[in-house]
């Protein structure tokens, strides 16, 4: 059996670890080459047993009619299309480009159509696992032609967490499906990144829910005023230990999750979160999820609110708040609230 020829292009936070994960866990022969725009990175990663490429032109050496090569692209979304175009110039018909980054599913469709004119196949892979993927494995959501995806199954199985990563869902019997190993062929081109897009939208909402709840708990230390039946106000003050609250929730709670595990770790490392400024960035996928919901006419209230919350965290609502403050002063003589 011929060894699968795979090149990983982009050796950043995830690309290098994907190569390492495949190298360590593949059950069938896989020859892995690596390339990055930074030559020092290529040299460093290649020292671990990979074939270094000095340029994308070196991909031509792997062209084969009998054993077409695969190229896994793991670069930022803003340079993905130009990288795909540059790679295609050096591939023979029958080769396959895999986009494992965060790309809008509609761009996948366009990229696949362009590559098809050159006889090159395209597969999109929504890849979840982040910096922990090397040890834990990656959850993979895959779009593309079935025959091509099937040829890549040994790669996906090596990358995925495996059947042992979670208890089997009650009611499932017989031979485990690929989804139980942690990878799923979702459908044609674009479908993998579509599922990953919605996955990230849900992630935004879940993170926002945890953050809002923990903020309320944190506020109790400052005191919460509330009316009684006779109109008096009583101050509720609790001195909660945030680290311990998140720790107890991790064990047997309905809201237990990996996100909560990471939150508990953050509190252990920095109990006051003093190392964080609270300015939260957003990736394209959160925006794409909300836009797609608008296009489909499907309510996405929580996902939309969580995205808007990230904009607010960066001070993008400051001018709007100034306008609100100005209006209140003009119509009612209200004085601005003092900042805590």
mmCIF file of C-alpha atoms in Angstrom:
data_model
loop_
_atom_site.group_PDB
_atom_site.id
_atom_site.type_symbol
_atom_site.label_atom_id
_atom_site.label_comp_id
_atom_site.label_asym_id
_atom_site.label_seq_id
_atom_site.Cartn_x
_atom_site.Cartn_y
_atom_site.Cartn_z
ATOM 1 C CA UNK A 1 0.000 0.000 0.000
ATOM 2 C CA UNK A 2 1.366 3.410 -1.002
ATOM 3 C CA UNK A 3 2.026 5.918 1.709
ATOM 4 C CA UNK A 4 -0.379 8.860 1.746
ATOM 5 C CA UNK A 5 1.508 11.988 0.710
ATOM 6 C CA UNK A 6 0.423 14.963 2.807
ATOM 7 C CA UNK A 7 1.873 18.449 3.037
ATOM 8 C CA UNK A 8 0.823 20.843 5.796
ATOM 9 C CA UNK A 9 1.036 24.488 4.712
ATOM 10 C CA UNK A 10 0.950 26.915 7.638
ATOM 11 C CA UNK A 11 2.746 25.905 10.836
ATOM 12 C CA UNK A 12 1.174 28.280 13.317
ATOM 13 C CA UNK A 13 -0.724 27.487 16.517
ATOM 14 C CA UNK A 14 -2.557 24.535 14.964
ATOM 15 C CA UNK A 15 -0.785 23.570 11.731
ATOM 16 C CA UNK A 16 2.363 22.140 13.308
ATOM 17 C CA UNK A 17 0.350 20.231 15.900
ATOM 18 C CA UNK A 18 -1.862 18.739 13.199
ATOM 19 C CA UNK A 19 1.249 17.359 11.505
ATOM 20 C CA UNK A 20 2.483 16.011 14.838
ATOM 21 C CA UNK A 21 -0.874 14.444 15.695
ATOM 22 C CA UNK A 22 -1.047 12.630 12.359
ATOM 23 C CA UNK A 23 2.572 11.496 12.626
ATOM 24 C CA UNK A 24 1.922 10.028 16.070
ATOM 25 C CA UNK A 25 -1.512 8.471 15.606
ATOM 26 C CA UNK A 26 -1.800 7.375 11.958
ATOM 27 C CA UNK A 27 -2.488 3.662 11.613
ATOM 28 C CA UNK A 28 -1.525 3.612 7.936
ATOM 29 C CA UNK A 29 1.657 5.010 6.320
ATOM 30 C CA UNK A 30 1.604 8.793 5.893
ATOM 31 C CA UNK A 31 4.532 10.806 4.528
ATOM 32 C CA UNK A 32 4.313 14.376 5.814
ATOM 33 C CA UNK A 33 6.018 17.451 4.383
ATOM 34 C CA UNK A 34 5.756 20.913 5.933
ATOM 35 C CA UNK A 35 5.872 24.494 4.690
ATOM 36 C CA UNK A 36 5.519 27.937 6.218
ATOM 37 C CA UNK A 37 6.346 31.453 5.062
ATOM 38 C CA UNK A 38 8.863 31.571 7.933
ATOM 39 C CA UNK A 39 11.901 29.426 6.991
ATOM 40 C CA UNK A 40 13.012 29.162 10.631
ATOM 41 C CA UNK A 41 9.661 27.639 11.538
ATOM 42 C CA UNK A 42 9.978 25.112 8.729
ATOM 43 C CA UNK A 43 13.454 24.139 9.901
ATOM 44 C CA UNK A 44 12.342 23.770 13.510
ATOM 45 C CA UNK A 45 9.272 21.645 12.759
ATOM 46 C CA UNK A 46 11.015 19.549 10.104
ATOM 47 C CA UNK A 47 13.610 18.537 12.698
ATOM 48 C CA UNK A 48 10.869 16.412 14.270
ATOM 49 C CA UNK A 49 10.859 14.041 11.317
ATOM 50 C CA UNK A 50 9.012 15.893 8.546
ATOM 51 C CA UNK A 51 10.181 16.744 5.029
ATOM 52 C CA UNK A 52 10.911 20.487 4.776
ATOM 53 C CA UNK A 53 9.825 22.504 1.751
ATOM 54 C CA UNK A 54 11.773 25.642 0.846
ATOM 55 C CA UNK A 55 8.925 26.969 -1.298
ATOM 56 C CA UNK A 56 5.510 25.948 -2.587
ATOM 57 C CA UNK A 57 7.184 25.061 -5.881
ATOM 58 C CA UNK A 58 8.682 22.057 -4.063
ATOM 59 C CA UNK A 59 5.187 20.513 -4.001
ATOM 60 C CA UNK A 60 5.738 19.479 -7.614
ATOM 61 C CA UNK A 61 8.096 16.704 -6.491
ATOM 62 C CA UNK A 62 5.147 14.857 -4.945
ATOM 63 C CA UNK A 63 2.950 14.898 -8.053
ATOM 64 C CA UNK A 64 1.977 11.380 -9.015
ATOM 65 C CA UNK A 65 -0.676 9.831 -11.230
ATOM 66 C CA UNK A 66 -0.798 6.664 -9.144
ATOM 67 C CA UNK A 67 -0.764 8.353 -5.734
ATOM 68 C CA UNK A 68 -2.147 11.928 -5.956
ATOM 69 C CA UNK A 69 -0.984 14.161 -3.144
ATOM 70 C CA UNK A 70 -2.956 16.031 -0.477
ATOM 71 C CA UNK A 71 -2.145 19.544 0.757
ATOM 72 C CA UNK A 72 -3.612 20.689 4.064
ATOM 73 C CA UNK A 73 -3.884 24.496 4.256
ATOM 74 C CA UNK A 74 -3.881 25.974 7.761
ATOM 75 C CA UNK A 75 -3.482 29.727 7.361
ATOM 76 C CA UNK A 76 -5.508 32.792 8.448
ATOM 77 C CA UNK A 77 -8.820 33.248 6.617
ATOM 78 C CA UNK A 78 -7.732 36.506 5.024
ATOM 79 C CA UNK A 79 -4.911 34.804 3.084
ATOM 80 C CA UNK A 80 -6.523 31.404 2.492
ATOM 81 C CA UNK A 81 -7.727 32.017 -1.053
ATOM 82 C CA UNK A 82 -4.433 33.460 -2.280
ATOM 83 C CA UNK A 83 -2.590 30.555 -0.640
ATOM 84 C CA UNK A 84 -4.872 28.027 -2.353
ATOM 85 C CA UNK A 85 -4.266 29.718 -5.707
ATOM 86 C CA UNK A 86 -0.500 29.702 -5.154
ATOM 87 C CA UNK A 87 -0.485 26.020 -4.199
ATOM 88 C CA UNK A 88 -2.606 25.018 -7.187
ATOM 89 C CA UNK A 89 0.050 26.292 -9.580
ATOM 90 C CA UNK A 90 2.309 23.417 -8.526
ATOM 91 C CA UNK A 91 -0.174 20.526 -8.295
ATOM 92 C CA UNK A 92 -1.068 17.926 -10.894
ATOM 93 C CA UNK A 93 -4.698 17.092 -11.730
ATOM 94 C CA UNK A 94 -6.095 14.599 -9.233
ATOM 95 C CA UNK A 95 -4.389 16.259 -6.281
ATOM 96 C CA UNK A 96 -6.491 17.546 -3.387
ATOM 97 C CA UNK A 97 -6.328 20.772 -1.394
ATOM 98 C CA UNK A 98 -7.803 20.623 2.099
ATOM 99 C CA UNK A 99 -8.804 23.870 3.796
ATOM 100 C CA UNK A 100 -8.647 23.208 7.527
ATOM 101 C CA UNK A 101 -8.865 26.836 8.602
ATOM 102 C CA UNK A 102 -11.821 29.077 9.362
ATOM 103 C CA UNK A 103 -13.244 29.932 5.952
ATOM 104 C CA UNK A 104 -16.741 31.157 5.086
ATOM 105 C CA UNK A 105 -18.585 28.222 3.515
ATOM 106 C CA UNK A 106 -19.595 30.307 0.474
ATOM 107 C CA UNK A 107 -15.914 30.967 -0.216
ATOM 108 C CA UNK A 108 -15.317 27.196 -0.137
ATOM 109 C CA UNK A 109 -17.819 26.754 -2.941
ATOM 110 C CA UNK A 110 -16.067 29.397 -5.036
ATOM 111 C CA UNK A 111 -12.610 27.942 -4.301
ATOM 112 C CA UNK A 112 -13.753 24.424 -5.204
ATOM 113 C CA UNK A 113 -15.245 25.607 -8.501
ATOM 114 C CA UNK A 114 -12.017 27.394 -9.436
ATOM 115 C CA UNK A 115 -9.870 24.372 -8.526
ATOM 116 C CA UNK A 116 -12.151 22.071 -10.528
ATOM 117 C CA UNK A 117 -11.149 23.923 -13.704
ATOM 118 C CA UNK A 118 -7.616 22.691 -13.022
ATOM 119 C CA UNK A 119 -8.683 19.147 -12.169
ATOM 120 C CA UNK A 120 -7.828 19.625 -8.489
ATOM 121 C CA UNK A 121 -10.127 18.373 -5.748
ATOM 122 C CA UNK A 122 -11.172 20.412 -2.718
ATOM 123 C CA UNK A 123 -12.190 19.406 0.810
ATOM 124 C CA UNK A 124 -13.168 21.774 3.610
ATOM 125 C CA UNK A 125 -12.569 20.718 7.203
ATOM 126 C CA UNK A 126 -13.894 22.641 10.170
ATOM 127 C CA UNK A 127 -11.282 21.898 12.801
ATOM 128 C CA UNK A 128 -12.011 22.327 16.506
ATOM 129 C CA UNK A 129 -9.528 21.631 19.269
ATOM 130 C CA UNK A 130 -7.264 24.639 19.246
ATOM 131 C CA UNK A 131 -3.949 24.481 21.062
ATOM 132 C CA UNK A 132 -5.098 21.366 22.953
ATOM 133 C CA UNK A 133 -5.636 19.321 19.803
ATOM 134 C CA UNK A 134 -2.245 17.639 19.840
ATOM 135 C CA UNK A 135 -3.041 15.867 23.109
ATOM 136 C CA UNK A 136 -6.843 15.681 22.972
ATOM 137 C CA UNK A 137 -7.416 15.293 19.254
ATOM 138 C CA UNK A 138 -9.496 17.447 16.914
ATOM 139 C CA UNK A 139 -13.219 17.412 16.245
ATOM 140 C CA UNK A 140 -13.522 17.475 12.461
ATOM 141 C CA UNK A 141 -16.482 18.616 10.348
ATOM 142 C CA UNK A 142 -15.836 17.720 6.704
ATOM 143 C CA UNK A 143 -17.276 18.796 3.365
ATOM 144 C CA UNK A 144 -16.404 17.402 -0.035
ATOM 145 C CA UNK A 145 -16.862 14.619 -2.536
ATOM 146 C CA UNK A 146 -17.385 11.282 -0.787
ATOM 147 C CA UNK A 147 -14.708 9.392 -2.709
ATOM 148 C CA UNK A 148 -12.039 11.967 -1.845
ATOM 149 C CA UNK A 149 -13.139 12.174 1.802
ATOM 150 C CA UNK A 150 -13.034 8.379 2.071
ATOM 151 C CA UNK A 151 -9.404 8.366 0.864
ATOM 152 C CA UNK A 152 -8.611 10.801 3.653
ATOM 153 C CA UNK A 153 -10.225 8.714 6.390
ATOM 154 C CA UNK A 154 -6.865 7.474 7.794
ATOM 155 C CA UNK A 155 -5.814 11.137 8.216
ATOM 156 C CA UNK A 156 -9.070 12.140 9.886
ATOM 157 C CA UNK A 157 -9.055 9.128 12.178
ATOM 158 C CA UNK A 158 -5.505 9.924 13.296
ATOM 159 C CA UNK A 159 -6.454 13.524 14.066
ATOM 160 C CA UNK A 160 -9.735 12.805 15.849
ATOM 161 C CA UNK A 161 -10.013 12.229 19.619
ATOM 162 C CA UNK A 162 -11.193 8.623 19.246
ATOM 163 C CA UNK A 163 -14.104 6.603 20.555
ATOM 164 C CA UNK A 164 -12.685 6.634 24.075
ATOM 165 C CA UNK A 165 -12.928 10.433 24.357
ATOM 166 C CA UNK A 166 -16.557 10.284 25.516
ATOM 167 C CA UNK A 167 -19.006 7.718 26.867
ATOM 168 C CA UNK A 168 -21.109 6.171 24.149
ATOM 169 C CA UNK A 169 -24.501 7.812 23.726
ATOM 170 C CA UNK A 170 -27.234 5.577 25.229
ATOM 171 C CA UNK A 171 -29.060 3.729 22.477
ATOM 172 C CA UNK A 172 -26.136 3.534 20.075
ATOM 173 C CA UNK A 173 -25.102 -0.022 19.285
ATOM 174 C CA UNK A 174 -22.964 -1.917 16.787
ATOM 175 C CA UNK A 175 -19.918 -0.619 14.978
ATOM 176 C CA UNK A 176 -19.185 2.978 15.997
ATOM 177 C CA UNK A 177 -19.848 5.620 13.349
ATOM 178 C CA UNK A 178 -17.118 8.035 12.322
ATOM 179 C CA UNK A 179 -18.856 10.765 14.331
ATOM 180 C CA UNK A 180 -18.209 8.709 17.461
ATOM 181 C CA UNK A 181 -14.506 8.838 16.722
ATOM 182 C CA UNK A 182 -14.763 12.597 16.338
ATOM 183 C CA UNK A 183 -15.009 13.252 12.599
ATOM 184 C CA UNK A 184 -18.020 13.564 10.305
ATOM 185 C CA UNK A 185 -18.489 13.872 6.563
ATOM 186 C CA UNK A 186 -21.234 16.499 6.655
ATOM 187 C CA UNK A 187 -21.979 16.641 2.926
ATOM 188 C CA UNK A 188 -20.729 18.424 -0.219
ATOM 189 C CA UNK A 189 -18.188 21.237 -0.379
ATOM 190 C CA UNK A 190 -18.869 23.979 2.166
ATOM 191 C CA UNK A 191 -20.893 21.817 4.527
ATOM 192 C CA UNK A 192 -17.990 21.167 6.886
ATOM 193 C CA UNK A 193 -17.242 24.836 7.366
ATOM 194 C CA UNK A 194 -20.977 25.572 7.636
ATOM 195 C CA UNK A 195 -21.275 23.222 10.629
ATOM 196 C CA UNK A 196 -18.070 24.651 12.137
ATOM 197 C CA UNK A 197 -19.421 28.180 11.649
ATOM 198 C CA UNK A 198 -22.546 27.387 13.639
ATOM 199 C CA UNK A 199 -20.423 25.516 16.195
ATOM 200 C CA UNK A 200 -18.431 28.697 16.798
ATOM 201 C CA UNK A 201 -21.607 30.761 17.013
ATOM 202 C CA UNK A 202 -22.834 28.449 19.767
ATOM 203 C CA UNK A 203 -19.440 28.783 21.424
ATOM 204 C CA UNK A 204 -19.918 32.571 21.517
ATOM 205 C CA UNK A 205 -23.297 32.168 23.198
ATOM 206 C CA UNK A 206 -22.093 29.612 25.737
ATOM 207 C CA UNK A 207 -19.100 31.737 26.693
ATOM 208 C CA UNK A 208 -21.314 34.800 27.077
ATOM 209 C CA UNK A 209 -23.708 32.896 29.348
ATOM 210 C CA UNK A 210 -20.890 31.775 31.631
ATOM 211 C CA UNK A 211 -19.427 35.288 31.674
ATOM 212 C CA UNK A 212 -22.742 36.957 32.528
ATOM 213 C CA UNK A 213 -23.538 34.460 35.261
ATOM 214 C CA UNK A 214 -20.124 34.754 36.875
ATOM 215 C CA UNK A 215 -20.364 38.537 36.630
ATOM 216 C CA UNK A 216 -23.588 38.429 38.631
ATOM 217 C CA UNK A 217 -21.940 36.267 41.273
ATOM 218 C CA UNK A 218 -18.983 38.639 41.380
ATOM 219 C CA UNK A 219 -21.356 41.615 41.802
ATOM 220 C CA UNK A 220 -22.736 40.130 45.018
ATOM 221 C CA UNK A 221 -19.493 41.080 46.756
ATOM 222 C CA UNK A 222 -20.312 44.748 46.101
ATOM 223 C CA UNK A 223 -23.834 44.316 47.428
ATOM 224 C CA UNK A 224 -27.180 43.915 45.674
ATOM 225 C CA UNK A 225 -30.048 46.154 46.796
ATOM 226 C CA UNK A 226 -33.585 44.792 46.582
ATOM 227 C CA UNK A 227 -37.003 45.978 47.790
ATOM 228 C CA UNK A 228 -38.986 44.325 50.561
ATOM 229 C CA UNK A 229 -42.754 44.197 50.903
ATOM 230 C CA UNK A 230 -42.728 47.410 52.957
ATOM 231 C CA UNK A 231 -40.487 49.320 50.590
ATOM 232 C CA UNK A 232 -37.220 49.062 52.467
ATOM 233 C CA UNK A 233 -34.021 47.977 50.763
ATOM 234 C CA UNK A 234 -31.788 45.214 51.996
ATOM 235 C CA UNK A 235 -28.222 44.753 50.853
ATOM 236 C CA UNK A 236 -27.288 41.215 49.808
ATOM 237 C CA UNK A 237 -23.568 40.715 50.169
ATOM 238 C CA UNK A 238 -21.737 37.461 49.662
ATOM 239 C CA UNK A 239 -18.007 36.988 49.465
ATOM 240 C CA UNK A 240 -17.939 34.197 46.905
ATOM 241 C CA UNK A 241 -14.761 32.396 45.933
ATOM 242 C CA UNK A 242 -15.003 32.349 42.142
ATOM 243 C CA UNK A 243 -12.423 29.616 41.823
ATOM 244 C CA UNK A 244 -14.394 27.315 44.103
ATOM 245 C CA UNK A 245 -17.732 28.132 42.429
ATOM 246 C CA UNK A 246 -16.432 27.109 39.022
ATOM 247 C CA UNK A 247 -14.802 24.054 40.560
ATOM 248 C CA UNK A 248 -18.019 22.735 42.089
ATOM 249 C CA UNK A 249 -19.941 23.355 38.869
ATOM 250 C CA UNK A 250 -17.477 21.122 37.025
ATOM 251 C CA UNK A 251 -18.594 18.082 39.021
ATOM 252 C CA UNK A 252 -21.999 16.666 38.244
ATOM 253 C CA UNK A 253 -23.557 19.996 37.254
ATOM 254 C CA UNK A 254 -25.815 20.392 34.222
ATOM 255 C CA UNK A 255 -23.604 23.287 33.069
ATOM 256 C CA UNK A 256 -20.361 21.298 33.267
ATOM 257 C CA UNK A 257 -18.308 21.557 30.061
ATOM 258 C CA UNK A 258 -14.787 21.910 28.722
ATOM 259 C CA UNK A 259 -15.319 25.685 28.585
ATOM 260 C CA UNK A 260 -16.060 25.599 32.291
ATOM 261 C CA UNK A 261 -12.964 23.471 32.878
ATOM 262 C CA UNK A 262 -10.863 26.134 31.174
ATOM 263 C CA UNK A 263 -12.575 28.888 33.168
ATOM 264 C CA UNK A 264 -11.791 27.103 36.420
ATOM 265 C CA UNK A 265 -8.166 26.813 35.322
ATOM 266 C CA UNK A 266 -8.074 30.545 34.574
ATOM 267 C CA UNK A 267 -9.325 31.350 38.091
ATOM 268 C CA UNK A 268 -6.735 29.027 39.622
ATOM 269 C CA UNK A 269 -3.955 30.789 37.706
ATOM 270 C CA UNK A 270 -5.294 34.319 38.261
ATOM 271 C CA UNK A 271 -8.073 34.490 40.915
ATOM 272 C CA UNK A 272 -8.865 38.169 40.236
ATOM 273 C CA UNK A 273 -8.359 37.872 36.446
ATOM 274 C CA UNK A 274 -6.017 40.826 36.834
ATOM 275 C CA UNK A 275 -4.078 39.796 33.753
ATOM 276 C CA UNK A 276 -7.069 40.388 31.495
ATOM 277 C CA UNK A 277 -8.428 43.742 30.333
ATOM 278 C CA UNK A 278 -11.805 42.472 29.173
ATOM 279 C CA UNK A 279 -11.441 43.484 25.537
ATOM 280 C CA UNK A 280 -12.750 40.450 23.664
ATOM 281 C CA UNK A 281 -11.918 39.936 19.993
ATOM 282 C CA UNK A 282 -14.134 38.034 17.568
ATOM 283 C CA UNK A 283 -13.351 35.790 14.645
ATOM 284 C CA UNK A 284 -15.152 35.866 11.316
ATOM 285 C CA UNK A 285 -17.249 32.827 12.148
ATOM 286 C CA UNK A 286 -19.350 34.601 14.784
ATOM 287 C CA UNK A 287 -20.251 37.297 12.268
ATOM 288 C CA UNK A 288 -20.866 34.756 9.502
ATOM 289 C CA UNK A 289 -23.222 32.799 11.760
ATOM 290 C CA UNK A 290 -25.337 35.870 12.505
ATOM 291 C CA UNK A 291 -25.343 36.958 8.850
ATOM 292 C CA UNK A 292 -26.377 33.476 7.726
ATOM 293 C CA UNK A 293 -29.203 33.465 10.265
ATOM 294 C CA UNK A 294 -30.387 36.799 8.824
ATOM 295 C CA UNK A 295 -30.192 35.423 5.280
ATOM 296 C CA UNK A 296 -32.176 32.342 6.324
ATOM 297 C CA UNK A 297 -34.707 34.331 8.340
ATOM 298 C CA UNK A 298 -33.938 32.174 11.365
ATOM 299 C CA UNK A 299 -33.915 33.719 14.874
ATOM 300 C CA UNK A 300 -30.507 33.648 16.541
ATOM 301 C CA UNK A 301 -31.124 35.891 19.529
ATOM 302 C CA UNK A 302 -28.477 34.533 21.880
ATOM 303 C CA UNK A 303 -25.808 34.172 19.200
ATOM 304 C CA UNK A 304 -26.411 37.712 17.961
ATOM 305 C CA UNK A 305 -26.360 39.182 21.466
ATOM 306 C CA UNK A 306 -23.106 37.413 22.305
ATOM 307 C CA UNK A 307 -21.444 38.856 19.201
ATOM 308 C CA UNK A 308 -22.682 42.363 20.018
ATOM 309 C CA UNK A 309 -21.365 41.899 23.554
ATOM 310 C CA UNK A 310 -17.886 41.369 22.152
ATOM 311 C CA UNK A 311 -18.135 44.621 20.220
ATOM 312 C CA UNK A 312 -19.146 46.397 23.442
ATOM 313 C CA UNK A 313 -16.233 44.888 25.343
ATOM 314 C CA UNK A 314 -13.846 46.734 23.047
ATOM 315 C CA UNK A 315 -15.407 50.100 23.794
ATOM 316 C CA UNK A 316 -17.208 50.281 20.473
ATOM 317 C CA UNK A 317 -20.371 51.457 22.239
ATOM 318 C CA UNK A 318 -18.676 54.408 23.961
ATOM 319 C CA UNK A 319 -19.943 57.021 21.518
ATOM 320 C CA UNK A 320 -23.483 55.602 21.644
ATOM 321 C CA UNK A 321 -23.394 55.798 25.434
ATOM 322 C CA UNK A 322 -22.276 59.424 25.224
ATOM 323 C CA UNK A 323 -25.280 60.156 23.019
ATOM 324 C CA UNK A 324 -27.584 58.435 25.528
ATOM 325 C CA UNK A 325 -26.072 60.421 28.373
ATOM 326 C CA UNK A 326 -26.504 63.662 26.431
ATOM 327 C CA UNK A 327 -30.162 62.940 25.687
ATOM 328 C CA UNK A 328 -30.934 62.128 29.330
ATOM 329 C CA UNK A 329 -29.344 65.350 30.475
ATOM 330 C CA UNK A 330 -31.214 67.439 27.919
ATOM 331 C CA UNK A 331 -34.705 66.038 28.456
ATOM 332 C CA UNK A 332 -34.529 65.488 32.192
ATOM 333 C CA UNK A 333 -31.470 67.190 33.603
ATOM 334 C CA UNK A 334 -30.057 63.802 34.592
ATOM 335 C CA UNK A 335 -26.452 63.660 35.781
ATOM 336 C CA UNK A 336 -24.208 60.970 34.387
ATOM 337 C CA UNK A 337 -23.704 57.883 36.520
ATOM 338 C CA UNK A 338 -20.312 57.702 38.155
ATOM 339 C CA UNK A 339 -18.051 54.933 37.007
ATOM 340 C CA UNK A 340 -17.132 52.310 39.588
#
